[in-house]
Amino acid sequence: NCPSEGSTVVENLTTVNHLGREAMIGFVSDQGTKQTYRVTTKSGMSIKTTIDHKFILLNDEEGLEVWSELKDLNIGDRIKLS
């Protein structure tokens, strides 16, 4: 995604992710108000996100990583955590 008109661009901002590791934020875009959902992993980690948030799905059989929006995830899917 590229910043669009009306976006707020944040460059080189470091934050701490849910694992306590430093993570970089490329940009933040104001997309208005959206409904949020809480996704909780089997290990108990959780993220509050929107329905169109993209996750990397892990596929053991083929060793592939595929991007998928929350609305397309199923219970039991494996997502990549950083």
XYZ file of N, CA and C in Angstrom:
246
model
N 0.830 -1.186 0.000
C 0.000 0.000 0.000
C 0.872 1.245 0.000
N 0.460 2.229 -0.741
C 1.161 3.499 -0.782
C 0.311 4.553 -0.103
N 0.971 5.498 0.545
C 0.197 6.571 1.145
C -0.608 7.303 0.086
N -1.820 7.682 0.397
C -2.656 8.420 -0.532
C -2.926 9.805 0.029
N -3.599 10.623 -0.739
C -3.930 11.963 -0.288
C -4.698 11.878 1.029
N -4.320 12.683 1.977
C -4.976 12.672 3.275
C -4.338 11.702 4.261
N -3.320 10.959 3.802
C -2.632 10.019 4.688
C -1.635 10.759 5.563
N -1.353 10.188 6.691
C -0.292 10.687 7.547
C 0.897 9.769 7.354
N 2.013 10.314 6.924
C 3.192 9.494 6.662
C 4.099 9.531 7.878
N 4.497 8.366 8.347
C 5.408 8.233 9.472
C 6.592 7.430 8.964
N 7.772 8.018 8.982
C 8.949 7.318 8.490
C 9.891 6.994 9.642
N 10.446 5.789 9.602
C 11.472 5.361 10.545
C 11.047 5.450 12.008
N 9.792 5.141 12.281
C 9.311 5.108 13.654
C 9.475 3.692 14.181
N 10.120 3.554 15.307
C 10.316 2.242 15.905
C 9.342 2.075 17.050
N 8.723 0.908 17.114
C 7.811 0.582 18.198
C 8.207 -0.794 18.724
N 7.557 -1.251 19.753
C 7.823 -2.583 20.299
C 6.613 -3.454 20.000
N 6.849 -4.614 19.360
C 5.727 -5.489 19.015
C 5.325 -6.357 20.200
N 4.350 -7.236 19.983
C 3.797 -8.065 21.060
C 4.803 -9.054 21.649
N 5.937 -9.272 20.951
C 6.965 -10.178 21.467
C 8.078 -9.425 22.186
N 7.915 -8.095 22.299
C 8.922 -7.283 22.964
C 10.082 -6.920 22.056
N 9.957 -7.174 20.759
C 11.010 -6.853 19.802
C 10.715 -5.519 19.142
N 11.794 -4.808 18.737
C 11.600 -3.556 18.010
C 11.035 -3.857 16.635
N 10.118 -3.023 16.189
C 9.510 -3.175 14.870
C 9.403 -1.802 14.231
N 9.551 -1.741 12.910
C 9.469 -0.482 12.178
C 8.058 -0.279 11.632
N 7.579 0.951 11.685
C 6.304 1.317 11.075
C 6.633 2.132 9.836
N 6.164 1.684 8.663
C 6.459 2.368 7.414
C 5.620 3.614 7.227
N 4.311 3.498 7.389
C 3.425 4.652 7.311
C 2.100 4.315 7.965
N 1.377 5.354 8.321
C 0.053 5.208 8.909
C -0.912 5.967 8.021
N -2.008 5.353 7.674
C -2.982 5.983 6.792
C -4.326 6.085 7.506
N -4.894 7.276 7.541
C -6.203 7.474 8.155
C -7.266 7.000 7.179
N -7.936 5.905 7.519
C -8.966 5.338 6.659
C -10.349 5.469 7.292
N -10.470 6.394 8.215
C -11.751 6.602 8.863
C -11.999 5.594 9.969
N -13.241 5.516 10.401
C -13.620 4.608 11.475
C -14.054 3.273 10.892
N -13.511 2.191 11.443
C -13.867 0.850 10.988
C -14.133 -0.040 12.203
N -14.946 -1.054 11.996
C -15.181 -2.037 13.052
C -13.897 -2.829 13.253
N -13.600 -3.171 14.504
C -12.405 -3.955 14.789
C -12.772 -5.319 15.346
N -11.835 -6.238 15.197
C -11.994 -7.619 15.638
C -10.745 -8.009 16.419
N -10.898 -8.916 17.374
C -9.742 -9.430 18.108
C -9.469 -10.844 17.626
N -8.248 -11.057 17.152
C -7.799 -12.376 16.715
C -6.889 -12.915 17.812
N -7.176 -14.118 18.293
C -6.364 -14.733 19.328
C -5.787 -16.038 18.799
N -4.475 -16.198 18.961
C -3.808 -17.405 18.482
C -3.932 -18.520 19.516
N -3.627 -19.718 19.105
C -3.664 -20.881 19.992
C -2.743 -20.675 21.195
N -1.624 -19.941 20.972
C -0.662 -19.708 22.056
C -1.097 -18.573 22.988
N -2.227 -17.904 22.669
C -2.750 -16.867 23.536
C -2.404 -15.442 23.137
N -1.596 -15.264 22.096
C -1.308 -13.911 21.615
C -2.548 -13.378 20.918
N -2.729 -12.053 20.947
C -3.896 -11.497 20.274
C -3.542 -10.183 19.591
N -4.341 -9.844 18.590
C -4.198 -8.591 17.866
C -5.598 -8.048 17.620
N -5.751 -6.749 17.792
C -7.012 -6.084 17.487
C -6.821 -5.457 16.106
N -7.693 -5.790 15.164
C -7.474 -5.408 13.776
C -8.790 -5.202 13.037
N -8.692 -4.720 11.816
C -9.863 -4.541 10.966
C -10.027 -5.753 10.054
N -11.186 -5.903 9.454
C -11.521 -7.058 8.626
C -10.625 -7.175 7.398
N -10.060 -6.054 6.933
C -9.217 -6.108 5.735
C -7.718 -6.141 6.044
N -7.360 -6.288 7.332
C -5.950 -6.407 7.705
C -5.369 -7.676 7.083
N -4.160 -7.561 6.540
C -3.543 -8.716 5.885
C -2.577 -9.432 6.824
N -2.627 -10.753 6.780
C -1.740 -11.634 7.533
C -0.984 -12.511 6.546
N 0.178 -13.003 6.976
C 0.892 -13.989 6.170
C 0.487 -15.359 6.674
N -0.110 -16.157 5.795
C -0.483 -17.534 6.121
C 0.693 -18.449 5.840
N 0.925 -19.402 6.721
C 1.990 -20.384 6.533
C 1.379 -21.687 6.039
N 1.954 -22.250 4.999
C 1.476 -23.500 4.420
C 2.593 -24.523 4.549
N 2.470 -25.466 5.493
C 3.512 -26.472 5.734
C 3.749 -27.378 4.539
N 2.687 -27.745 3.856
C 2.804 -28.717 2.776
C 3.695 -28.222 1.645
N 3.529 -26.970 1.258
C 4.279 -26.446 0.126
C 5.371 -25.468 0.539
N 5.442 -25.126 1.815
C 6.441 -24.183 2.291
C 6.212 -22.770 1.793
N 4.969 -22.432 1.460
C 4.639 -21.123 0.914
C 4.137 -20.175 1.986
N 4.366 -18.890 1.773
C 3.790 -17.846 2.604
C 2.867 -17.041 1.705
N 1.595 -16.938 2.071
C 0.595 -16.260 1.254
C -0.092 -15.186 2.087
N -0.273 -13.988 1.514
C -0.994 -12.915 2.196
C -2.486 -13.173 2.109
N -3.187 -12.984 3.233
C -4.626 -13.183 3.272
C -5.247 -12.182 4.233
N -6.380 -11.601 3.840
C -7.078 -10.667 4.723
C -7.795 -11.435 5.831
N -8.029 -10.752 6.948
C -8.717 -11.373 8.079
C -10.018 -12.030 7.646
N -10.790 -11.378 6.781
C -12.080 -11.920 6.357
C -11.954 -13.273 5.666
N -10.751 -13.624 5.188
C -10.535 -14.887 4.489
C -9.876 -15.953 5.358
N -9.555 -15.624 6.624
C -8.929 -16.602 7.520
C -9.972 -17.568 8.073
N -9.508 -18.753 8.391
C -10.356 -19.775 9.008
C -9.730 -20.219 10.315
N -10.542 -20.694 11.232
C -10.022 -21.257 12.473
C -9.083 -22.398 12.113
N -7.892 -22.383 12.697
C -6.901 -23.408 12.408
C -5.833 -22.964 11.415
N -6.057 -21.855 10.695
C -5.020 -21.341 9.802
C -3.817 -20.929 10.635
N -2.627 -21.082 10.074
C -1.397 -20.686 10.750
C -0.944 -19.365 10.176
N -0.747 -18.355 11.038
C -0.275 -17.056 10.594
C 1.143 -16.808 11.104
N 1.889 -16.040 10.346
C 3.260 -15.712 10.716
C 3.247 -14.583 11.730
N 3.998 -14.745 12.813
C 4.142 -13.724 13.839
C 5.576 -13.218 13.804
N 5.760 -11.904 13.955
C 7.127 -11.365 13.931
C 7.681 -11.232 15.321
